[in-house]
PDB file of C-alpha atoms in Angstrom:
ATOM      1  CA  UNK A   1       0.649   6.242 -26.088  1.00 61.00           C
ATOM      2  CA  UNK A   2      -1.050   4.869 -22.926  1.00 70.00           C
ATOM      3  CA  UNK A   3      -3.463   1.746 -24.269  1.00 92.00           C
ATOM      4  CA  UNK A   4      -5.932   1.582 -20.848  1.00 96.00           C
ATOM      5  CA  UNK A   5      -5.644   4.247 -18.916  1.00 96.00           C
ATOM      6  CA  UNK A   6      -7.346   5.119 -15.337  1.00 96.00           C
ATOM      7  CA  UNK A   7      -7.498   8.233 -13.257  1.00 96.00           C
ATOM      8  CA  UNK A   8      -6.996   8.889 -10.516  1.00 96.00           C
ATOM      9  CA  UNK A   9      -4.083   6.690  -9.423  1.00 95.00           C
ATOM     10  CA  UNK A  10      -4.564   6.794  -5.732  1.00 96.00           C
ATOM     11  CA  UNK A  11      -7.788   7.924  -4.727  1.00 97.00           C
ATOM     12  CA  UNK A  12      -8.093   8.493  -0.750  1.00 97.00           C
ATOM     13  CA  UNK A  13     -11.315   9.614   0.912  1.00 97.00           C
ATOM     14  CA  UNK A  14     -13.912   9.190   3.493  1.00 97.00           C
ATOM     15  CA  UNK A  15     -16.935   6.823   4.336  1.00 97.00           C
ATOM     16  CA  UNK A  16     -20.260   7.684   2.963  1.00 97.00           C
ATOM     17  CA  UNK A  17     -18.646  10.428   0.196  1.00 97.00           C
ATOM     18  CA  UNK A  18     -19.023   9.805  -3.805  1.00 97.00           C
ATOM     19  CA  UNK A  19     -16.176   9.216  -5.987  1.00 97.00           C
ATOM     20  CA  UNK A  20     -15.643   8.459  -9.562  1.00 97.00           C
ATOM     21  CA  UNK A  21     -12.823   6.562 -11.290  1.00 97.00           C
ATOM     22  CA  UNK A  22     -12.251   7.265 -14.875  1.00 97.00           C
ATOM     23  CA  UNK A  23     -11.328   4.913 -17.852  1.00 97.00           C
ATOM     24  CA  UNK A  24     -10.266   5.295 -21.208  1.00 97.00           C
ATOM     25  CA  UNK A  25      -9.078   3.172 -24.000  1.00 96.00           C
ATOM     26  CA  UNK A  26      -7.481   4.637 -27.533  1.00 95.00           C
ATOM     27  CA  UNK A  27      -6.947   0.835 -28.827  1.00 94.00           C
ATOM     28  CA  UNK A  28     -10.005   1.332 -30.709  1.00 93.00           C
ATOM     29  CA  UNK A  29     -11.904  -1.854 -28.817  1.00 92.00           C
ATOM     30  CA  UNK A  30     -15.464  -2.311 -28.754  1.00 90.00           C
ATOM     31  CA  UNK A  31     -15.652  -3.671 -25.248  1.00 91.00           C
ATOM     32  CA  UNK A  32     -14.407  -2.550 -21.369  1.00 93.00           C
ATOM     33  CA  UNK A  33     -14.449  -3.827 -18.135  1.00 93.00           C
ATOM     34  CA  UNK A  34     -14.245  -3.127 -14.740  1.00 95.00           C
ATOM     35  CA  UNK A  35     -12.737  -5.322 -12.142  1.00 95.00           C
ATOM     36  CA  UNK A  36     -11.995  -5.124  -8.512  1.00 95.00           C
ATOM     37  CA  UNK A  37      -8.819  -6.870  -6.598  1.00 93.00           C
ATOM     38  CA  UNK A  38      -9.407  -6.984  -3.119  1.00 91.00           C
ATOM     39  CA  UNK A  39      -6.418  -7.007  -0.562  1.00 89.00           C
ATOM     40  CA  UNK A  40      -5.890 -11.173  -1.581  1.00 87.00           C
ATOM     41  CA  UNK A  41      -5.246 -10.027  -4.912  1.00 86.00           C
ATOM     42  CA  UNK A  42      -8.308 -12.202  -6.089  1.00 90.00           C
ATOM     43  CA  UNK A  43      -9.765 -10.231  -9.250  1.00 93.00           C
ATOM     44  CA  UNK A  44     -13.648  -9.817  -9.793  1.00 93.00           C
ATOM     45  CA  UNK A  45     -15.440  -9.047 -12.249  1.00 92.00           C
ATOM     46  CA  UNK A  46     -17.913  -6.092 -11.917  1.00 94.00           C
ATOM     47  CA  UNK A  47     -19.348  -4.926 -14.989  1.00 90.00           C
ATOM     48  CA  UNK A  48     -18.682  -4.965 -18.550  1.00 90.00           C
ATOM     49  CA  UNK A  49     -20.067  -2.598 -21.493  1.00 88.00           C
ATOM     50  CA  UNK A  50     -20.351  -3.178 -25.362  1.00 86.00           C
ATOM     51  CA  UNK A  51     -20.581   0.038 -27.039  1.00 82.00           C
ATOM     52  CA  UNK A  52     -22.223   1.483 -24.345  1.00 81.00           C
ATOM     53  CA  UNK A  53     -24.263  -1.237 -23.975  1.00 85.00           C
ATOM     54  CA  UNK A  54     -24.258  -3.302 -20.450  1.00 87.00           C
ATOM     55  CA  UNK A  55     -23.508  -6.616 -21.422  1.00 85.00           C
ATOM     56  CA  UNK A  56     -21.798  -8.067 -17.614  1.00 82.00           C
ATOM     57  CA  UNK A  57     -23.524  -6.994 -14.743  1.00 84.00           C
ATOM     58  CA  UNK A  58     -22.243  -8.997 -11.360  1.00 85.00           C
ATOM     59  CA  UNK A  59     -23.439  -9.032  -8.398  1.00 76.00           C
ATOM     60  CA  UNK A  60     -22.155  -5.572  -7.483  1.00 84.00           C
ATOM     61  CA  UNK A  61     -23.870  -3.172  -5.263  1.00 89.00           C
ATOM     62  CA  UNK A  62     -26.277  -0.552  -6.527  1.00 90.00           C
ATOM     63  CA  UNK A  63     -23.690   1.973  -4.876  1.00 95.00           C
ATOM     64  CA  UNK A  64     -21.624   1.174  -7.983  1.00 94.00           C
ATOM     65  CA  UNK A  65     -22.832   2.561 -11.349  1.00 92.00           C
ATOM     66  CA  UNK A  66     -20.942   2.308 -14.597  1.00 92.00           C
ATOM     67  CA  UNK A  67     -21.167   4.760 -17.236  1.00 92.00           C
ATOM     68  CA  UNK A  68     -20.112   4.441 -20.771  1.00 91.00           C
ATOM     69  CA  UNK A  69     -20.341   8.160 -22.505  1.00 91.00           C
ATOM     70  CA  UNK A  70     -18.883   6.513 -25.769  1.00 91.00           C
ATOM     71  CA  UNK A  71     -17.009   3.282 -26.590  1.00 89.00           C
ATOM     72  CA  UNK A  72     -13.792   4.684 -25.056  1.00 94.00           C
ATOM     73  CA  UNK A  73     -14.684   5.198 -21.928  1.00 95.00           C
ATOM     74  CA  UNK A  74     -16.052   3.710 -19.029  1.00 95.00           C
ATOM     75  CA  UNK A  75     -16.145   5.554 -15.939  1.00 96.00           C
ATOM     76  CA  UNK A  76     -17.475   3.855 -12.437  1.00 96.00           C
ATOM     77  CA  UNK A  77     -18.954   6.147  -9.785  1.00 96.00           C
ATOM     78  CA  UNK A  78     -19.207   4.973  -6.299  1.00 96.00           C
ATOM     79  CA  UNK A  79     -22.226   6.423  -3.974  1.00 96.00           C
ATOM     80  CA  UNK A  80     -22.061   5.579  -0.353  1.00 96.00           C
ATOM     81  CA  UNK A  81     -18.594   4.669  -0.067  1.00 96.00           C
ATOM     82  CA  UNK A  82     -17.992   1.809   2.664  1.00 96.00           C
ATOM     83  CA  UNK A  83     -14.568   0.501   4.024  1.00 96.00           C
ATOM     84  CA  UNK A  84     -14.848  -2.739   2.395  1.00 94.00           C
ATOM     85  CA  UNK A  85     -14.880  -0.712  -1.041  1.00 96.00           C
ATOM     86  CA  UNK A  86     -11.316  -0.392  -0.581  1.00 97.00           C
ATOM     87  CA  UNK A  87      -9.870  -2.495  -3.070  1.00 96.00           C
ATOM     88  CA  UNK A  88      -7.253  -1.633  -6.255  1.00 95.00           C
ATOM     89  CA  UNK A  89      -9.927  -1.217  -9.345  1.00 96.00           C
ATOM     90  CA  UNK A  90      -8.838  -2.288 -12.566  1.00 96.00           C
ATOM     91  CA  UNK A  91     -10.502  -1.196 -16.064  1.00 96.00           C
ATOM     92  CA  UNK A  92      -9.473  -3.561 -19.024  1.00 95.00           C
ATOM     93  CA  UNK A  93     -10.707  -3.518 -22.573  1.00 94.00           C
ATOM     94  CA  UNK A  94     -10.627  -6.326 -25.554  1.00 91.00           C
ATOM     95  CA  UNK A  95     -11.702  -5.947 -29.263  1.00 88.00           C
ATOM     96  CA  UNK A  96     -14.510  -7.861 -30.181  1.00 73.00           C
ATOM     97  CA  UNK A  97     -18.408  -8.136 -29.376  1.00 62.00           C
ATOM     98  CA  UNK A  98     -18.581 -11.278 -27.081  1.00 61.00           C
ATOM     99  CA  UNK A  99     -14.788 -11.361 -26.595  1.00 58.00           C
ATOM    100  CA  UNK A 100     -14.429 -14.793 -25.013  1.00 72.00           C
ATOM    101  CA  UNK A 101     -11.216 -15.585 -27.037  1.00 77.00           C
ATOM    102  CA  UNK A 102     -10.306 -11.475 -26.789  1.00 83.00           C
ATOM    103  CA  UNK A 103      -7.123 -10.479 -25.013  1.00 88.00           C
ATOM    104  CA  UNK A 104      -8.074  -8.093 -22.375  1.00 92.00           C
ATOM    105  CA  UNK A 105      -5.713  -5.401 -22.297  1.00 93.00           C
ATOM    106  CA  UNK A 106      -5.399  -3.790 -18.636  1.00 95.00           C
ATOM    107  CA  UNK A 107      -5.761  -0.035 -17.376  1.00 96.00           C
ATOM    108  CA  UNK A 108      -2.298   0.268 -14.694  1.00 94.00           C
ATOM    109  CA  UNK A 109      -5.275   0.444 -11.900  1.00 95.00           C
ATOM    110  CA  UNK A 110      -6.730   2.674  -9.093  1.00 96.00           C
ATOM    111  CA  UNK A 111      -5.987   2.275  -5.276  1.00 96.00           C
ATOM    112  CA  UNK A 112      -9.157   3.087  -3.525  1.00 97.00           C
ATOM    113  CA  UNK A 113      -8.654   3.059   0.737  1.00 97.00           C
ATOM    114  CA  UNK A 114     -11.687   4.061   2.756  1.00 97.00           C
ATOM    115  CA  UNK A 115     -11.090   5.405   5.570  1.00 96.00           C
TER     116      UNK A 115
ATOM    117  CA  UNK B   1     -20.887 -22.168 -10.739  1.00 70.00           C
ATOM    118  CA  UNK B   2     -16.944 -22.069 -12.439  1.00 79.00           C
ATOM    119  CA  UNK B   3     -13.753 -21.233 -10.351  1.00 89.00           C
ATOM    120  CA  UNK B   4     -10.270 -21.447 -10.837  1.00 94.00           C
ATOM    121  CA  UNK B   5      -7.534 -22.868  -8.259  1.00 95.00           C
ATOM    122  CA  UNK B   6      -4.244 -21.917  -8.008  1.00 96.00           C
ATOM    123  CA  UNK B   7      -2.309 -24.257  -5.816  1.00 87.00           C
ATOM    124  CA  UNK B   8       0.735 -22.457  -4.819  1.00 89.00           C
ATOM    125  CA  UNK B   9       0.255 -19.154  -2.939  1.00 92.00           C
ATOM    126  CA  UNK B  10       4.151 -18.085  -2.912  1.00 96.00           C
ATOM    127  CA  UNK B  11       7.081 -19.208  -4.838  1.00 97.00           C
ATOM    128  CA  UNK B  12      10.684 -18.715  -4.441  1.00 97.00           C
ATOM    129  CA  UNK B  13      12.731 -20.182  -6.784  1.00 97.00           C
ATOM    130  CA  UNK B  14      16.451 -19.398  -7.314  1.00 97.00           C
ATOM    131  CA  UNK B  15      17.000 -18.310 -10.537  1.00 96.00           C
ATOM    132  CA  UNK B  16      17.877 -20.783 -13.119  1.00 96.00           C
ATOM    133  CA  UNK B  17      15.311 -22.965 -11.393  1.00 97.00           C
ATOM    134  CA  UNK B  18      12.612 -24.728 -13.778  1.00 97.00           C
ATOM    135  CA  UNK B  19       9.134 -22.778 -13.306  1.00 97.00           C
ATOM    136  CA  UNK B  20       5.347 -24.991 -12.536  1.00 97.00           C
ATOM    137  CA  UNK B  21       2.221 -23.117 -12.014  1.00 97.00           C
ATOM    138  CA  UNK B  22      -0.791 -24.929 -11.001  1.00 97.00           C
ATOM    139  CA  UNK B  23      -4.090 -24.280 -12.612  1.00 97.00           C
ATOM    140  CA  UNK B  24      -7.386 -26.394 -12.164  1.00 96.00           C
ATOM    141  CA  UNK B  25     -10.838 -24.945 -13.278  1.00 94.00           C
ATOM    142  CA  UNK B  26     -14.454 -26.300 -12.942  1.00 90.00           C
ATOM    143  CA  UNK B  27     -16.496 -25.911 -16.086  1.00 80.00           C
ATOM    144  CA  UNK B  28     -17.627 -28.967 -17.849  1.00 71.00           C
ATOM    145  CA  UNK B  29     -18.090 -27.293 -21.423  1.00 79.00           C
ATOM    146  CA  UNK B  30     -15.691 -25.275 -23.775  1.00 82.00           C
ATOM    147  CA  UNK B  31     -13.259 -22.915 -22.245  1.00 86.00           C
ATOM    148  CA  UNK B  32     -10.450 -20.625 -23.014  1.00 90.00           C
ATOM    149  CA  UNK B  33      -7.614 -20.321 -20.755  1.00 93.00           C
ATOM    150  CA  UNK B  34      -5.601 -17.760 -20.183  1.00 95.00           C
ATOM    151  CA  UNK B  35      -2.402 -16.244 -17.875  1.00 97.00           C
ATOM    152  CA  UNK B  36      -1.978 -13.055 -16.764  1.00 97.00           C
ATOM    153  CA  UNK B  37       1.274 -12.086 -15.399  1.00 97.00           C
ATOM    154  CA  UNK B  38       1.814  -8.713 -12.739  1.00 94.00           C
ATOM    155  CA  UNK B  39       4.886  -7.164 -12.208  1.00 94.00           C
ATOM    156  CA  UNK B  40       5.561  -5.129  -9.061  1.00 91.00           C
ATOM    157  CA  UNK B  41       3.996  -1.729 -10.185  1.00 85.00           C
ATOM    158  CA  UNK B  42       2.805  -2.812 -13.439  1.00 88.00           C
ATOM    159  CA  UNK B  43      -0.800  -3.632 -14.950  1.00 89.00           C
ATOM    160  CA  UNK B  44      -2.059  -6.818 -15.655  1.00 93.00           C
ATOM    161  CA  UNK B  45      -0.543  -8.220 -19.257  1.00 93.00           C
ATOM    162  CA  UNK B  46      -0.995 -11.552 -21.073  1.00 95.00           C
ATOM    163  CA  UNK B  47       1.735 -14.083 -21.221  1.00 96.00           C
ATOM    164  CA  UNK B  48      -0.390 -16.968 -22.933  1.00 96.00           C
ATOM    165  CA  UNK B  49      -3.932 -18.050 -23.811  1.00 94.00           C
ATOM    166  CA  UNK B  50      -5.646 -21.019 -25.366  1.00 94.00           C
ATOM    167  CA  UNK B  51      -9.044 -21.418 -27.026  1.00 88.00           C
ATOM    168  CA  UNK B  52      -8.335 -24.027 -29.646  1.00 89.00           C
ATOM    169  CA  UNK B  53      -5.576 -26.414 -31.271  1.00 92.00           C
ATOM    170  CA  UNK B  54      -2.136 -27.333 -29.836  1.00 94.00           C
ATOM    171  CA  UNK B  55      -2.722 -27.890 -26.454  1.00 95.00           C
ATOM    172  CA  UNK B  56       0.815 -26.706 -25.734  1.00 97.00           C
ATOM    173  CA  UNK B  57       1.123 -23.284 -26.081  1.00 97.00           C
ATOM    174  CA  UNK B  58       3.986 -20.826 -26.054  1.00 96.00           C
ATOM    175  CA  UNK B  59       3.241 -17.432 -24.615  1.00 95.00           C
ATOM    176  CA  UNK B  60       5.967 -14.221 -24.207  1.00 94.00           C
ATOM    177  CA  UNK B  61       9.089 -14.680 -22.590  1.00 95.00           C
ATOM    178  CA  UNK B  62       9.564 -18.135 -22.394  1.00 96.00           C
ATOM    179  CA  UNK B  63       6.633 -19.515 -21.307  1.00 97.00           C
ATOM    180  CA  UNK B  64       4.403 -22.074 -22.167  1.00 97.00           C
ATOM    181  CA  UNK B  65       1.186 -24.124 -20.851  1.00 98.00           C
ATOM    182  CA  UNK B  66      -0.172 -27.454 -21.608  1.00 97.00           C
ATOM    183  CA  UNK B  67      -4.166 -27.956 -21.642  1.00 95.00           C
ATOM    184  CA  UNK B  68      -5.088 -31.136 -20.152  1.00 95.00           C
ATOM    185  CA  UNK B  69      -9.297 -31.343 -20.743  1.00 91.00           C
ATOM    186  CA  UNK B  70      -9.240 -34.379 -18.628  1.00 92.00           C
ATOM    187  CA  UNK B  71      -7.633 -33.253 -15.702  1.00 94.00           C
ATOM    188  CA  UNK B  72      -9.154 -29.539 -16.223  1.00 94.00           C
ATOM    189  CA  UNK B  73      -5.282 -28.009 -15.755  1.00 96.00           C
ATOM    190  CA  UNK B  74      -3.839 -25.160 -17.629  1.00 97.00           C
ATOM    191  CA  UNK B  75      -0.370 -25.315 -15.832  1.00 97.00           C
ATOM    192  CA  UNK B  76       2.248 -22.864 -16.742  1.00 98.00           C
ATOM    193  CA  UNK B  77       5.629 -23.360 -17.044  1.00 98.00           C
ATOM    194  CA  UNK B  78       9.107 -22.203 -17.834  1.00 98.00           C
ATOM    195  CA  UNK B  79      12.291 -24.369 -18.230  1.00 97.00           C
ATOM    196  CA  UNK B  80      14.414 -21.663 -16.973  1.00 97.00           C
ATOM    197  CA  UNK B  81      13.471 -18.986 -14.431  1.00 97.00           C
ATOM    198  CA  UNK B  82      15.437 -14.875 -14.027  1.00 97.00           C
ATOM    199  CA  UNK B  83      15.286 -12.634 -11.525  1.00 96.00           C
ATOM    200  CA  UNK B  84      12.781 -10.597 -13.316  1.00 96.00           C
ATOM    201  CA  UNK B  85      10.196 -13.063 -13.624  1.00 97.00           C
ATOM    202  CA  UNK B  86       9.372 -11.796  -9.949  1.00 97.00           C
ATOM    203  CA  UNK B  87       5.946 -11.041 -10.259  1.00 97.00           C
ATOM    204  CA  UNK B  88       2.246 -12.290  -9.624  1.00 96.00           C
ATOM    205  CA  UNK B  89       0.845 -14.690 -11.856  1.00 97.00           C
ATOM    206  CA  UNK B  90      -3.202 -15.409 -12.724  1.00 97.00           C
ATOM    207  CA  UNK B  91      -4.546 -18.071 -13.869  1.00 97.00           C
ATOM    208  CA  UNK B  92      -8.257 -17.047 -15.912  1.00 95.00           C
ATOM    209  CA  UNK B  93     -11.085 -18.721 -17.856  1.00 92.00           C
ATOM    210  CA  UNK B  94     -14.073 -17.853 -19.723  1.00 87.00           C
ATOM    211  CA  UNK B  95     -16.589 -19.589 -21.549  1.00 78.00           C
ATOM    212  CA  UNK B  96     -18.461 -19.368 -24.662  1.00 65.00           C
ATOM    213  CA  UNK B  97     -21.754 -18.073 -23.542  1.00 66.00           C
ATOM    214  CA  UNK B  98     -20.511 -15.241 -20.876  1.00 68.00           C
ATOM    215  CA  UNK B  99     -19.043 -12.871 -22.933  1.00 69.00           C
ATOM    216  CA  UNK B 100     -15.634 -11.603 -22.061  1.00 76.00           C
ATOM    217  CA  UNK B 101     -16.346 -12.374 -18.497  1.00 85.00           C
ATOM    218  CA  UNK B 102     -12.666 -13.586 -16.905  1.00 90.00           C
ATOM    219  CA  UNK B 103     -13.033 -15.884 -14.032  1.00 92.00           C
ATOM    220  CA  UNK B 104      -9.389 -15.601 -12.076  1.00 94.00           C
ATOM    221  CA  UNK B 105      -7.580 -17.635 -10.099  1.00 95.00           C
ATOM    222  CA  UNK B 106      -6.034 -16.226  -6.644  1.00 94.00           C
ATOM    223  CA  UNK B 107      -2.942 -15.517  -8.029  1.00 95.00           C
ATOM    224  CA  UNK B 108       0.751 -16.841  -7.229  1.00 96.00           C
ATOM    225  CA  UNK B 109       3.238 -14.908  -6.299  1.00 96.00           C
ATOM    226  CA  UNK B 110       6.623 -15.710  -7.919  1.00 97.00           C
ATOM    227  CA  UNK B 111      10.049 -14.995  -6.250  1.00 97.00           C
ATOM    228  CA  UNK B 112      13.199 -15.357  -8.043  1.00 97.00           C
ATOM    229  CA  UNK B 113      16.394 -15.139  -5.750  1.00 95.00           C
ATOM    230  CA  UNK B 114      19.286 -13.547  -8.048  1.00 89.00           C
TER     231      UNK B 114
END
């Protein structure tokens, strides 16, 4: 009865390959996130989608692309892959449209290294 | 542009020990205010958030933050800390015209000694 969950845990791979992380939600929410934590621990956001509908994008490389199949999932592909992409991602999720008040609720994260 | 400052990097409190987390943000206009709490090997979960009313406000086990608009502080706290409050703690804010976008703080790391 996992609320946010992510997959792969670990993910371990070379510079200049593709990878995708995948994110789903079965809370039902409207809204998902993705954030990265660098090696700090300092949290970013990256993107954020509204029924599929881009509502956050950062400042984020065009490497990364987002992609919401349906309101319960939000996968983020990676292109290029550098060694300062290695970072823990996190998806998260809250209920509403704009969410500012929203609990986020938070996938257990992946550990991307770069090598 | 807003940020969020956490003044303590590490923590190590024996347990027992009375609990203060700082947390300053720059944003002149409405906020809410939140804290995130990570255990070792956990995912991020809420202990607290604010967006309106009693600027004191309890949160999950045990804890509690005042909001002080004039000195822009959403300090955490907890009278009485246990072994498994170990754990990384994040300060957050957004505001009312960014959507759920969550701007964190760097984190503090809490240590209780048993």
């Amino acid at each position: 009865d996992t609320a946010v969950s992510q997959t792969p845990k670990y993910l371990v791979t070379q510079m200049g390959n593709d990878k995708s992380i995948k994110c789903e939600q079965n809370l039902g929410h409207d809204t998902m996130y993705w954030y990265k934590q660098d090696s700090k621990k300092f949290l970013k956001i990256m993107f954020s989608y509204n029924n599929k509908e881009l509502i956050i994008n950062e400042t984020v490389p065009n490497r990364f692309s987002p992609k919401s199949p349906d309101k319960a999932h939000l996968n983020l592909h990676i292109n290029s892959l550098e060694l300062g992409d290695s970072a823990v991602y996190f998806c998260a999720s809250s209920q509403g449209v704009r969410g500012t008040t929203d609990t986020q609720y938070f996938g257990p994260g992946t550990r991307l290294t770069v090598l | 542009a807003q940020s969020v400052s956490q003044h303590n990097h590490h923590v190590i409190l024996s347990e027992a020990a009375s609990l203060e987390l700082g947390c300053n943000y720059s944003y002149g206009g409405t906020v809410n205010l939140f804290w995130y709490v990570q255990y070792p090997g956990q995912h991020l979960q809420l202990l607290l958030k604010y967006f309106s009313g009693d600027p004191l406000v309890k949160g999950i086990k045990g804890f509690e933050a005042e909001f002080i608009k004039s000195k822009f502080s959403f300090n955490l706290r907890k009278p009485s800390v246990q072994w498994s409050d170990t754990a990384e703690y994040f300060c957050a804010v957004n505001s009312g015209n960014q959507g759920g976008k969550l701007i964190f703080g760097q984190g503090t790391e809490l240590s209780v000694k048993p």
